[in-house]
CSV table of C-alpha atoms and ligand atoms in Angstrom, one decimal:
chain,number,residue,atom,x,y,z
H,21,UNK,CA,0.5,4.6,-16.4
H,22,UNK,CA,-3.3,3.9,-15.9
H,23,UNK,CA,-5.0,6.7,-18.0
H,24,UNK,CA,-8.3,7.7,-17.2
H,25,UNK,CA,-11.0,7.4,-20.5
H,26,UNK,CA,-14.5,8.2,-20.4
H,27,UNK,CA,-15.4,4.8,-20.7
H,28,UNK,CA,-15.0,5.6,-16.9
H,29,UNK,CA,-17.4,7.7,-16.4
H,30,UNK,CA,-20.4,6.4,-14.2
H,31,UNK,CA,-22.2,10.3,-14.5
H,32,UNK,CA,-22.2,10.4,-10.3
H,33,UNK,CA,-20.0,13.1,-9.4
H,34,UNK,CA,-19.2,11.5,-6.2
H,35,UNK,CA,-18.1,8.4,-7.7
H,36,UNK,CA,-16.7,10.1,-11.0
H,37,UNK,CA,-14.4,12.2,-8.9
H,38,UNK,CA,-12.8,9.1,-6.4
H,39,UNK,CA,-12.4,7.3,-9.4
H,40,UNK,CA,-10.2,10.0,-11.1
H,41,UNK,CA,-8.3,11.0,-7.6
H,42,UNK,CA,-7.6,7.6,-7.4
H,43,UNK,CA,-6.6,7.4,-11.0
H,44,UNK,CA,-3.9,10.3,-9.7
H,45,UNK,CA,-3.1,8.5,-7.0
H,46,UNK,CA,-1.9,5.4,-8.7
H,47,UNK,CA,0.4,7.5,-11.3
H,48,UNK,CA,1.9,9.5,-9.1
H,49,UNK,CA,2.9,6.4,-6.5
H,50,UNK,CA,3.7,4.6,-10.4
H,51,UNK,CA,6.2,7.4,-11.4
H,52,UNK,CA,7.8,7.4,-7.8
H,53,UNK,CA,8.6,4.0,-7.7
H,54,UNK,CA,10.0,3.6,-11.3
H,55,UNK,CA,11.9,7.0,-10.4
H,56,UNK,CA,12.8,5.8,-6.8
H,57,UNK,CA,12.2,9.2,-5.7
H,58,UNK,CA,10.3,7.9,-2.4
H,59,UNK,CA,12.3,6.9,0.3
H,60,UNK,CA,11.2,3.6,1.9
H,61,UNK,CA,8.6,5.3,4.8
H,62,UNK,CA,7.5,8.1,2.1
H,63,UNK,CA,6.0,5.1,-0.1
H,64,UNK,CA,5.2,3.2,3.3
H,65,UNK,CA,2.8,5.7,4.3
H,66,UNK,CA,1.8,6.9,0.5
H,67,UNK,CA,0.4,3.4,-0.1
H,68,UNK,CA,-1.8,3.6,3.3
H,69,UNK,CA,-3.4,6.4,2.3
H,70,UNK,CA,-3.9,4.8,-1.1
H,71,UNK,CA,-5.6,1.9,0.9
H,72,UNK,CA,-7.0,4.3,3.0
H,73,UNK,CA,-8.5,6.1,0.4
H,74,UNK,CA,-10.0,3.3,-1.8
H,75,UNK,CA,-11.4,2.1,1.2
H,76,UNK,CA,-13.7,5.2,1.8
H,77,UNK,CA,-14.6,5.3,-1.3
H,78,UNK,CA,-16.3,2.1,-1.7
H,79,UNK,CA,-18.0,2.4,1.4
H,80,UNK,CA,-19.3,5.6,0.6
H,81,UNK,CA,-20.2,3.3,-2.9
H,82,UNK,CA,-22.2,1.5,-0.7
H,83,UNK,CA,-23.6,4.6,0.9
H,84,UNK,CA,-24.8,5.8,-2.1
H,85,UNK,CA,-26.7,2.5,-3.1
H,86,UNK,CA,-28.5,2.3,-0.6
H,87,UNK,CA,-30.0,5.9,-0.4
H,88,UNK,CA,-31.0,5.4,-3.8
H,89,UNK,CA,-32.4,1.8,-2.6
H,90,UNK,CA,-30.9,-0.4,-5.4
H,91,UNK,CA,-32.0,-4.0,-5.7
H,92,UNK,CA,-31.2,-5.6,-2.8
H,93,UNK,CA,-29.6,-8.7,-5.0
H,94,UNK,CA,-27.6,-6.0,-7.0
H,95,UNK,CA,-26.5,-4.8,-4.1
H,96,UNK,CA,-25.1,-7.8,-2.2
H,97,UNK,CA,-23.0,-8.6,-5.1
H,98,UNK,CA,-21.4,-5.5,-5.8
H,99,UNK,CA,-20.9,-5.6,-1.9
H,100,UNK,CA,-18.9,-9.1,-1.8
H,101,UNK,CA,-17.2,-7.8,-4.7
H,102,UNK,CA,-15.6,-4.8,-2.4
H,103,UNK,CA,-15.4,-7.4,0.3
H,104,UNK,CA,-13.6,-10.0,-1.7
H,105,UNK,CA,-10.9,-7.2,-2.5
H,106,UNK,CA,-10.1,-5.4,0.9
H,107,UNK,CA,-9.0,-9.3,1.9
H,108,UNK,CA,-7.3,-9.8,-1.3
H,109,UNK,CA,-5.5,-6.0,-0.4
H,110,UNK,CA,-5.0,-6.9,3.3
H,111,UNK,CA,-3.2,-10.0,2.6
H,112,UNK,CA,-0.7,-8.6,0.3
H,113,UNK,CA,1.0,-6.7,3.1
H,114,UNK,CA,0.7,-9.8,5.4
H,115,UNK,CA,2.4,-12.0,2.4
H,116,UNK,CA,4.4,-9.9,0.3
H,117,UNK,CA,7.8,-11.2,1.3
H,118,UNK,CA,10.5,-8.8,2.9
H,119,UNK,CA,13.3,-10.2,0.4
H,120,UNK,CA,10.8,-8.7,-1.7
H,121,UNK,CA,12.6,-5.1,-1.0
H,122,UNK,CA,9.8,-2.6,-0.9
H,123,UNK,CA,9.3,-0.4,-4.3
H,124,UNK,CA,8.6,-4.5,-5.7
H,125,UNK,CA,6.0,-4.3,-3.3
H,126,UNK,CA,4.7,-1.3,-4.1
H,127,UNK,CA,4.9,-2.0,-7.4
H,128,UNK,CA,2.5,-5.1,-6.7
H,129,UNK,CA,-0.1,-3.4,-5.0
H,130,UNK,CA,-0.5,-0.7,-7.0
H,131,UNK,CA,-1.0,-2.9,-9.9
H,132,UNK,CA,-3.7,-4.7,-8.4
H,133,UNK,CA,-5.2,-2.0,-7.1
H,134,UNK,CA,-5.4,-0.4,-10.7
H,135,UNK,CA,-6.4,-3.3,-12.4
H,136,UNK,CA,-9.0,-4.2,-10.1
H,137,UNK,CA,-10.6,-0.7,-10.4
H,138,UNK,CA,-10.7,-1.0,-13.7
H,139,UNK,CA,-12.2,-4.1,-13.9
H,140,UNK,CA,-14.4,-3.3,-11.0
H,141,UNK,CA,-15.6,0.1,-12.2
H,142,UNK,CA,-16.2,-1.2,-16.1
H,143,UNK,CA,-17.9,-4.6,-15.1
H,144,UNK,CA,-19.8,-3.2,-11.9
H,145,UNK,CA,-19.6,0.5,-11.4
H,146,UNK,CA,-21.0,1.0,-14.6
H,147,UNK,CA,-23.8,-0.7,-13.7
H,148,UNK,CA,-24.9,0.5,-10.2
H,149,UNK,CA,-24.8,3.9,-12.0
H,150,UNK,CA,-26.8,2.8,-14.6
H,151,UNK,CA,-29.7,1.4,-12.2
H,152,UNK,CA,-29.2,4.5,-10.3
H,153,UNK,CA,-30.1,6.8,-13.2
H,154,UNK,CA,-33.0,4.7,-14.0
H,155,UNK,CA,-34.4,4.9,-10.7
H,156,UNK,CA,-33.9,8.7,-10.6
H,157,UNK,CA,-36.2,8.3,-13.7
H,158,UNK,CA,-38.9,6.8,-11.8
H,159,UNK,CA,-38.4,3.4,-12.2
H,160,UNK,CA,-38.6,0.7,-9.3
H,161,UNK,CA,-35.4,-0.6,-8.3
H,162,UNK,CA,-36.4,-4.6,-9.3
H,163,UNK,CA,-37.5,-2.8,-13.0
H,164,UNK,CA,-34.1,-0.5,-12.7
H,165,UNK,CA,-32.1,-4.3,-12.1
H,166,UNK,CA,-34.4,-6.0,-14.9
H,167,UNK,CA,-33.3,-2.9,-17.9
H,168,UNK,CA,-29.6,-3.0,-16.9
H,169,UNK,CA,-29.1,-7.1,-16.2
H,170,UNK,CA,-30.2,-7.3,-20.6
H,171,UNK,CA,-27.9,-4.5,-21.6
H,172,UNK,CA,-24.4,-5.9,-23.0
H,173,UNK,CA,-21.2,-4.3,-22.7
H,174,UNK,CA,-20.2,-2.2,-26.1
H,175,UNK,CA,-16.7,-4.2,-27.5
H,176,UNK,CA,-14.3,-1.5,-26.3
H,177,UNK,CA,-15.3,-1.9,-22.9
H,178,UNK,CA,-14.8,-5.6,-22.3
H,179,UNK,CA,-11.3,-5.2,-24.3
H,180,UNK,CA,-10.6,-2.5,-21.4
H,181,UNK,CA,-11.7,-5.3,-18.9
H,182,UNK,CA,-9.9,-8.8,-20.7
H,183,UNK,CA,-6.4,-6.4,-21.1
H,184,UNK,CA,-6.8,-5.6,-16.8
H,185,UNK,CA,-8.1,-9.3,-16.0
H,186,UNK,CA,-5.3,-10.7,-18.2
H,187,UNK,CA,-2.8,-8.6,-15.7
H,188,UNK,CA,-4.4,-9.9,-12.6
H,189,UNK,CA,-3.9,-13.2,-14.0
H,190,UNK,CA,-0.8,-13.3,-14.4
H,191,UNK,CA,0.4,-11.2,-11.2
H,192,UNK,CA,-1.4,-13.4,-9.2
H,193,UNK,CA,-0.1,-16.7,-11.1
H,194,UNK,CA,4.1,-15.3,-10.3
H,195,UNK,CA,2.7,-14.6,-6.9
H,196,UNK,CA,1.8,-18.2,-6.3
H,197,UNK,CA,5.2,-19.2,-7.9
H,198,UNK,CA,6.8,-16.9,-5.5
H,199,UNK,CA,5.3,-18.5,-2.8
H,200,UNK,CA,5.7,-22.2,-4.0
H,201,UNK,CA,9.5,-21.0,-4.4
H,202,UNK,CA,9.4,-19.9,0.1
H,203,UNK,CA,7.1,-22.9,0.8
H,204,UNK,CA,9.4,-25.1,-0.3
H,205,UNK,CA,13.0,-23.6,1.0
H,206,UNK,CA,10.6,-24.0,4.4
H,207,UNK,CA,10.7,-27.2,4.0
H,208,UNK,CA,13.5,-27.6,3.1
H,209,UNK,CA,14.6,-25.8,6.6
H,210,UNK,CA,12.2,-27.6,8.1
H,211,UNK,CA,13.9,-30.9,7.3
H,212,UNK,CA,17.1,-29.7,8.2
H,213,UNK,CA,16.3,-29.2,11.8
H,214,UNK,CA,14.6,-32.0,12.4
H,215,UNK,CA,17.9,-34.2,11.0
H,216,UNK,CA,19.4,-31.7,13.5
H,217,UNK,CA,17.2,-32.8,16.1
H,218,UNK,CA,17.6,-36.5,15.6
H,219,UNK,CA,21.2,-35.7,15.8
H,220,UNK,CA,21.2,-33.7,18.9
H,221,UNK,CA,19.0,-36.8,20.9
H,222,UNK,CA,21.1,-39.3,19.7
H,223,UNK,CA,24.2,-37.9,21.2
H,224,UNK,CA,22.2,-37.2,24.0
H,225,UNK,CA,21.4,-40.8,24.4
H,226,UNK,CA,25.5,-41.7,24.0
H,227,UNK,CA,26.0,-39.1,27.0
H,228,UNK,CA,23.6,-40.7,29.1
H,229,UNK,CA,24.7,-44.4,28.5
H,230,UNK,CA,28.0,-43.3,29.1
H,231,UNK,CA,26.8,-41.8,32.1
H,232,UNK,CA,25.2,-44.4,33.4
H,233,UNK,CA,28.1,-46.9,32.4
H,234,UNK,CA,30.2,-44.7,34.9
H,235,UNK,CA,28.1,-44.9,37.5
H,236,UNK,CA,27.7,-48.6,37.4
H,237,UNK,CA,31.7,-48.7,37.4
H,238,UNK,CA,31.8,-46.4,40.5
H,239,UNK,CA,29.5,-48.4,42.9
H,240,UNK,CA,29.6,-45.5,45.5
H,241,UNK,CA,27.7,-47.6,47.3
H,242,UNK,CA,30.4,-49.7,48.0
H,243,UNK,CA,32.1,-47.3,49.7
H,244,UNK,CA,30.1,-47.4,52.9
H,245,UNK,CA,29.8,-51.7,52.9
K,9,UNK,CA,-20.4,-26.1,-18.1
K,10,UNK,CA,-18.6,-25.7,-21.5
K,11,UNK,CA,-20.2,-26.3,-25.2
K,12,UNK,CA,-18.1,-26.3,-28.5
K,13,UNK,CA,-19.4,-24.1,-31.5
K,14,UNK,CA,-18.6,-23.1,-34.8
K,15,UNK,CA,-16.9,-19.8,-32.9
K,16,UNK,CA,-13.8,-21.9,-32.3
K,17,UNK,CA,-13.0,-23.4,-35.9
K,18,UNK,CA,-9.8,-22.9,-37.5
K,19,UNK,CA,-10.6,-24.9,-40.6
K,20,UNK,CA,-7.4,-26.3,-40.3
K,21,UNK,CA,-8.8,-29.7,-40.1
K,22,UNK,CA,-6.1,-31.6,-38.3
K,23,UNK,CA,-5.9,-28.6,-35.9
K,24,UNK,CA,-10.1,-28.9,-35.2
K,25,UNK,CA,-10.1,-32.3,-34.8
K,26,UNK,CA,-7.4,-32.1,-32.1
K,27,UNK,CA,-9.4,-29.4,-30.3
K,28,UNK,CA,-12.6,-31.3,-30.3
K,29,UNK,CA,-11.0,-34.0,-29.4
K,30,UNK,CA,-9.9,-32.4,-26.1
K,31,UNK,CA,-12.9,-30.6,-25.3
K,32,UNK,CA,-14.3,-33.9,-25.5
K,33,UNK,CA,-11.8,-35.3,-23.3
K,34,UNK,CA,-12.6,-32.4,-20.7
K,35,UNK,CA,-16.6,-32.9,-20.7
K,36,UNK,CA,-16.0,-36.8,-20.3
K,37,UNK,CA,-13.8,-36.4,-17.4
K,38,UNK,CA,-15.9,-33.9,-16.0
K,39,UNK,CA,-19.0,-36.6,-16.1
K,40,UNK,CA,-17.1,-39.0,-14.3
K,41,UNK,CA,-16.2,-36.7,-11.5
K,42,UNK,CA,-19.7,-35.9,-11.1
K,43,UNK,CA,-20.8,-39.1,-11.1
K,44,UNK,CA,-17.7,-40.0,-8.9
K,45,UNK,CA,-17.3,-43.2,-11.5
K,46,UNK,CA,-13.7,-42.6,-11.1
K,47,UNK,CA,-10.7,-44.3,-9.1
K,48,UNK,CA,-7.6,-43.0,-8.3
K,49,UNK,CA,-5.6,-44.9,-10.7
K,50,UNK,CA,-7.9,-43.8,-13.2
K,51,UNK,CA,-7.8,-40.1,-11.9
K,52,UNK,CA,-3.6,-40.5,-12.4
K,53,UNK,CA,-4.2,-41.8,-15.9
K,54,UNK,CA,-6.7,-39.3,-16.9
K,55,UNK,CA,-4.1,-36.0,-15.6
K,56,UNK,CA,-1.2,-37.7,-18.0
K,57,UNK,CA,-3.3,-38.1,-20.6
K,58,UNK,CA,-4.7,-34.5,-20.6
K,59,UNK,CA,-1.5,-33.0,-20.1
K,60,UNK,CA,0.0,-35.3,-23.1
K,61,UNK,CA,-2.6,-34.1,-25.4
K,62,UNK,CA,-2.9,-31.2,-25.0
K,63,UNK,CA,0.9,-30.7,-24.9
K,64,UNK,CA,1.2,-33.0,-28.2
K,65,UNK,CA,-1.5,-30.8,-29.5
K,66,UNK,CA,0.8,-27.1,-28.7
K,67,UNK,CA,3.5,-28.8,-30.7
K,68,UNK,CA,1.7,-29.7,-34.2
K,69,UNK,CA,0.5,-26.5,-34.3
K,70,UNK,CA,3.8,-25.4,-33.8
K,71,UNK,CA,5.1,-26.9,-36.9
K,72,UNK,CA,2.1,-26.0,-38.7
K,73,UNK,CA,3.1,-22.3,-38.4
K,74,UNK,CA,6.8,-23.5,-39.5
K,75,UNK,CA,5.7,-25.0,-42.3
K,76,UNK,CA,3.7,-22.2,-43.9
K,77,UNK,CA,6.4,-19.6,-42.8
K,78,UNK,CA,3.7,-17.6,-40.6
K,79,UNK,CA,5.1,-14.2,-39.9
K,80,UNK,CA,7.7,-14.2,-37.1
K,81,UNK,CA,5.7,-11.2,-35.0
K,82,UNK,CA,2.7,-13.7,-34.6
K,83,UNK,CA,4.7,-16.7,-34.6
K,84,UNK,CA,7.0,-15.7,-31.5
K,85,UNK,CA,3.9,-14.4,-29.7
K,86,UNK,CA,2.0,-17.4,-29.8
K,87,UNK,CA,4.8,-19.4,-29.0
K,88,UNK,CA,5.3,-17.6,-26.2
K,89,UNK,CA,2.0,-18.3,-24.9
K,90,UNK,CA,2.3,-22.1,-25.3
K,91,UNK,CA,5.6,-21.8,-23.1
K,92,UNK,CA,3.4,-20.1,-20.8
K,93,UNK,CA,0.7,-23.0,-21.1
K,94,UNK,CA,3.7,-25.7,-20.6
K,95,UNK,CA,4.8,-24.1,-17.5
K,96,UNK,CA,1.5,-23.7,-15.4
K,97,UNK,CA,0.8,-26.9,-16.5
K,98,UNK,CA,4.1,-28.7,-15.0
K,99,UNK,CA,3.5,-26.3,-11.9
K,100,UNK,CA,0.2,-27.9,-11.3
K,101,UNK,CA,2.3,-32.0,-11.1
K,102,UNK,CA,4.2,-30.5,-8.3
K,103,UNK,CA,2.3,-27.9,-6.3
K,104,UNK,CA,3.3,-27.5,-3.0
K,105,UNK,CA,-0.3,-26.5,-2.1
K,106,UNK,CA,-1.3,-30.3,-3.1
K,107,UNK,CA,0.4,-31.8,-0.9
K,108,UNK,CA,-1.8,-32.4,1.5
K,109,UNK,CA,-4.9,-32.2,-1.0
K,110,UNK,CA,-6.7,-35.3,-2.5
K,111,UNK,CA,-5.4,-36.5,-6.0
K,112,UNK,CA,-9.0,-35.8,-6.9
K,113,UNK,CA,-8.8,-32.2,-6.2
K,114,UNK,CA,-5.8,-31.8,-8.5
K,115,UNK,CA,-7.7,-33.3,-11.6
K,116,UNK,CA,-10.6,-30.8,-11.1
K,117,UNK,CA,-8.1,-28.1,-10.9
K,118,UNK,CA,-5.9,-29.2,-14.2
K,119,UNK,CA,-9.9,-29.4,-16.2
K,120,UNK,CA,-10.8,-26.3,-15.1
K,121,UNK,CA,-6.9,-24.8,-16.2
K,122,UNK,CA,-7.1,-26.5,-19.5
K,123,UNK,CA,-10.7,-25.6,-20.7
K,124,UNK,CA,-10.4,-22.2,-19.3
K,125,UNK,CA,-7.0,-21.6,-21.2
K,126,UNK,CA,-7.3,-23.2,-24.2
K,127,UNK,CA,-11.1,-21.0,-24.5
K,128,UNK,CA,-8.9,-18.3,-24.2
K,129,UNK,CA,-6.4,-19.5,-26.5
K,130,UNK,CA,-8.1,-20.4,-29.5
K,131,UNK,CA,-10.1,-17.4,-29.9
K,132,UNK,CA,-7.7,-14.8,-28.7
K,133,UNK,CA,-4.7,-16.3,-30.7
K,134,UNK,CA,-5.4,-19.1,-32.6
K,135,UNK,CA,-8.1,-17.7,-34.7
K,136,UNK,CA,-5.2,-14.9,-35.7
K,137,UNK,CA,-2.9,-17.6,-36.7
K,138,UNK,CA,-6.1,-19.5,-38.7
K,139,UNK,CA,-7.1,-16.3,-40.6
K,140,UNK,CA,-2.9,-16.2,-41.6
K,141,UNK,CA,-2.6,-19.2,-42.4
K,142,UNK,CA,-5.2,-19.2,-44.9
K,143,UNK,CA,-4.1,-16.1,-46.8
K,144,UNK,CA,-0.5,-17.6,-47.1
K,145,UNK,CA,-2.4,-21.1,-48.7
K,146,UNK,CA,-4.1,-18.5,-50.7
K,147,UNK,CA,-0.9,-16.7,-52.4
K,148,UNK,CA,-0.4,-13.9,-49.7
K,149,UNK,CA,3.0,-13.1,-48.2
K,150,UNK,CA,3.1,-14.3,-44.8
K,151,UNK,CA,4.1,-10.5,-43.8
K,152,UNK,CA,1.2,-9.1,-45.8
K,153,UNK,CA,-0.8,-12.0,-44.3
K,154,UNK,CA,0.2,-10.9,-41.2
K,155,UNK,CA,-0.6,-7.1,-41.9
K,156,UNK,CA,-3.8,-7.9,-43.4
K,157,UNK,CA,-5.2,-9.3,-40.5
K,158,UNK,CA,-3.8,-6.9,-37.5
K,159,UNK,CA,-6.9,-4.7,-37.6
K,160,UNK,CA,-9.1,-7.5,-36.4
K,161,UNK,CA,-13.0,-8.0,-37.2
K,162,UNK,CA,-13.5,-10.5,-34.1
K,163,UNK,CA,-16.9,-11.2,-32.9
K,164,UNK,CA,-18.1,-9.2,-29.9
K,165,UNK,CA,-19.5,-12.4,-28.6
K,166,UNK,CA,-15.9,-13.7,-28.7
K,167,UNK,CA,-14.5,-11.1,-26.5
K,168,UNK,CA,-17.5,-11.9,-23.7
K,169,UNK,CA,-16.5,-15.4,-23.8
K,170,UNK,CA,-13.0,-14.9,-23.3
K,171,UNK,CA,-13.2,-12.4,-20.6
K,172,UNK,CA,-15.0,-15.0,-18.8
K,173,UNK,CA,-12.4,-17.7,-19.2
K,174,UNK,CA,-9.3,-15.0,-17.9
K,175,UNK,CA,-12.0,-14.1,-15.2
K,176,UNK,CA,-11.9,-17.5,-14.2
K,177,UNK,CA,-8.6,-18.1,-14.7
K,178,UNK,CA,-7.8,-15.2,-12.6
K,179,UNK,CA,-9.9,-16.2,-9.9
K,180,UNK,CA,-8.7,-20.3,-9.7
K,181,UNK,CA,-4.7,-18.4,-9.3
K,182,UNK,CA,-6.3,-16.5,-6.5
K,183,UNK,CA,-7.4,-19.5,-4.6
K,184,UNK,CA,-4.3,-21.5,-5.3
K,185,UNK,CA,-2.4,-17.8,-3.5
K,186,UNK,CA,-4.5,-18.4,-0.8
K,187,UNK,CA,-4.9,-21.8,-0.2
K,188,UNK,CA,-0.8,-21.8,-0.3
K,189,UNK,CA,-0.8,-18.8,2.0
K,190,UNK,CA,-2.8,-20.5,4.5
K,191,UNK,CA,-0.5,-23.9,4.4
K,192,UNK,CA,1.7,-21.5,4.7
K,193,UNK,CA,0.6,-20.0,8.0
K,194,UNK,CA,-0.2,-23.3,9.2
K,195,UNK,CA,3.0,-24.8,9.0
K,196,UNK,CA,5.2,-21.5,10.2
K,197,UNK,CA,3.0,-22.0,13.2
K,198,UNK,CA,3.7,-25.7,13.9
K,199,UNK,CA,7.6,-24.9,13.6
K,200,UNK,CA,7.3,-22.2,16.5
Q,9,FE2,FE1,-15.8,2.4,-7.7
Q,10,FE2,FE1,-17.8,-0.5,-6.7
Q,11,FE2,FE1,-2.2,-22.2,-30.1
């Protein structure tokens, strides 16, 4: 369960509000998969609008940063950031492997969809909305970027962030050694059918000398000398 | 890139020396690769030697718990996390996403691992052990020892630094995902 503190709170009702609905979002697809309630399409579709969902909301993120015209080197980072993630999200379908069975895939995207936004939200989120209020305040956005860039995170915070990092760590370190494990029964495939191959031309090669030793023994010509 | 400091003393003395020691290893070998003053053969040395210490290095500290009788709770936990080192490490020897990589590339990769983890390591889990061990030298029950010290009083500063080192960490298993997804690709399309 991913439970919602208000070490979340980023004080923009827009924002405040995605976050928590995807907060809900996350348990309820969490307790459906450890229940197994879901049928295969049900959790299919669930996690799309999960994806769907997230999506939207970091756009309209983005939106919202540049109405209130945020420094411009603020905003390119907290851009990549969201960039850097929809690939990371859009390559888990295209590599989760179909042995896999798919509540265990579920199961991995929905962890690193709530770790991420975590992470995301404490180390990033936090801060837009911070420059935000201070520009509501009156001050320039390059002053707004100055104030937050010297503020450091309170200890409670960053353990909130190391405990979700720590996760994505290791997730992604047994999902490289999941994909060592397939890269290497593809080779070992692979060298299977090319011993097949050699196989399959050398006989070919017997056929045809034999072939041709007939042929040579049969002297049709002959025939019409 | 990386700068040793009084934040990551044990004063266990043995146990300080060997963690200098391979910081120093890590900032030499790092000056060399910049300064490409490094063949091949040395490059193969340098990874067995790294990987030697700093496996040699998880073992004495190993019996250093033994000996003082740390608390089990602490001791199987940290244990467990030297496994965990011991593993990745071996992983990295025989990557299939190397293959087709320069030797080169797989030194900078095992630096970056080993200073990143071991950042982590000492501050999140060695220091706990350190502060242990010197209650039990001091007369304390190594279950009151390990009571004492589970409400912990580490510097703030601490946690920034090793958020940045699991930061990193995550991110270097992210590219290693996708460089080995897009071998991956590669391949399955030379097949069909
Ligand atoms: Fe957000
Ligand atoms: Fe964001
Ligand atoms: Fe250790």
């Amino acid at each position: 369960m991913f439970i919602w503190s208000n070490k979340f709170e980023t004080k923009l009702d827009l924002v405040d509000t995605q976050h928590k609905n995807l907060f809900d979002l996350l348990n309820k697809l969490c307790v459906n998969i450890k229940n197994g309630i879901k049928s295969e399409g049900e959790l299919d579709s669930a996690i799309r609008l999960l994806i769907h969902y997230t999506k939207t909301h970091l756009h309209d993120e983005e939106l919202l940063m540049q109405d209130s015209r945020i420094d411009n080197r603020f905003f390119t980072r907290h851009r990549m950031e969201h960039n850097s993630f929809l690939y990371d999200v859009d390559r888990f379908s295209e590599f989760s492997s179909s042995d896999d069975g798919s509540t265990d895939k579920a199961d991995k995207i929905v962890r690193f969809i709530a770790f991420w936004l975590i992470f995301h939200i404490l180390g990033t989120d936090l801060a837009m909305a911070e420059q935000i209020a201070c520009i509501k305040s009156g001050m320039t956005p390059q002053q707004a970027f100055e104030t937050v860039k010297e503020q450091k995170l309170d200890s409670v915070t960053v353990k909130m962030m190391l405990d979700a990092v720590m996760n994505l760590w290791m997730d992604s370190k047994n999902a490289h050694a999941n994909l060592e494990k397939k890269y290497k029964g593809l080779e070992i495939k692979c060298k299977n059918l090319q011993e097949k191959c050699t196989d399959l031309e050398s006989k070919i090669q017997t056929v045809l000398v034999e072939t041709i030793d007939y042929e040579s023994d049969f002297r049709p010509f002959d025939l019409y000398k | 890139m990386f700068s040793w400091s009084d934040k990551f003393l044990t004063n266990i003395d043995i146990l300080d020396i060997e963690h200098k020691n391979l910081f120093n290893l890590l900032a030499t070998l790092t000056t060399k690769l910049q300064l490409r003053k490094i063949d091949d053969e040395d490059i193969e040395s340098s990874i067995s030697i790294l990987v030697h210490y700093s496996k040699n290095h998880l073992h004495h500290e190993e019996l250093i718990m033994r000996e003082y009788h740390i608390d089990y709770r602490h001791f199987s936990k940290h244990i467990m996390e030297h496994s965990s080192f011991r593993y990745d490490i071996d992983r990295f020897k025989n990557n299939a996403s190397s293959y087709d990589r320069r030797i080169i590339g797989q030194l900078e990769q095992i630096i970056r691992f080993i200073t990143h983890w071991f950042t982590f390591h000492i501050l999140s889990t060695d220091l706990v052990m350190a502060e242990q061990l010197a209650l039990i030298k001091s007369g304390k029950d190594p279950r009151e020892a390990y009571d004492n010290i589970k409400d912990n009083k580490t510097d703030p500063e601490n946690f920034n630094l090793m958020l940045d080192s699991v930061i990193n960490l995550w991110f270097d298993a992210r590219d290693d995902c996708k460089r080995l997804e897009e071998s991956l690709t590669k391949n399955i399309d030379n097949i069909i």
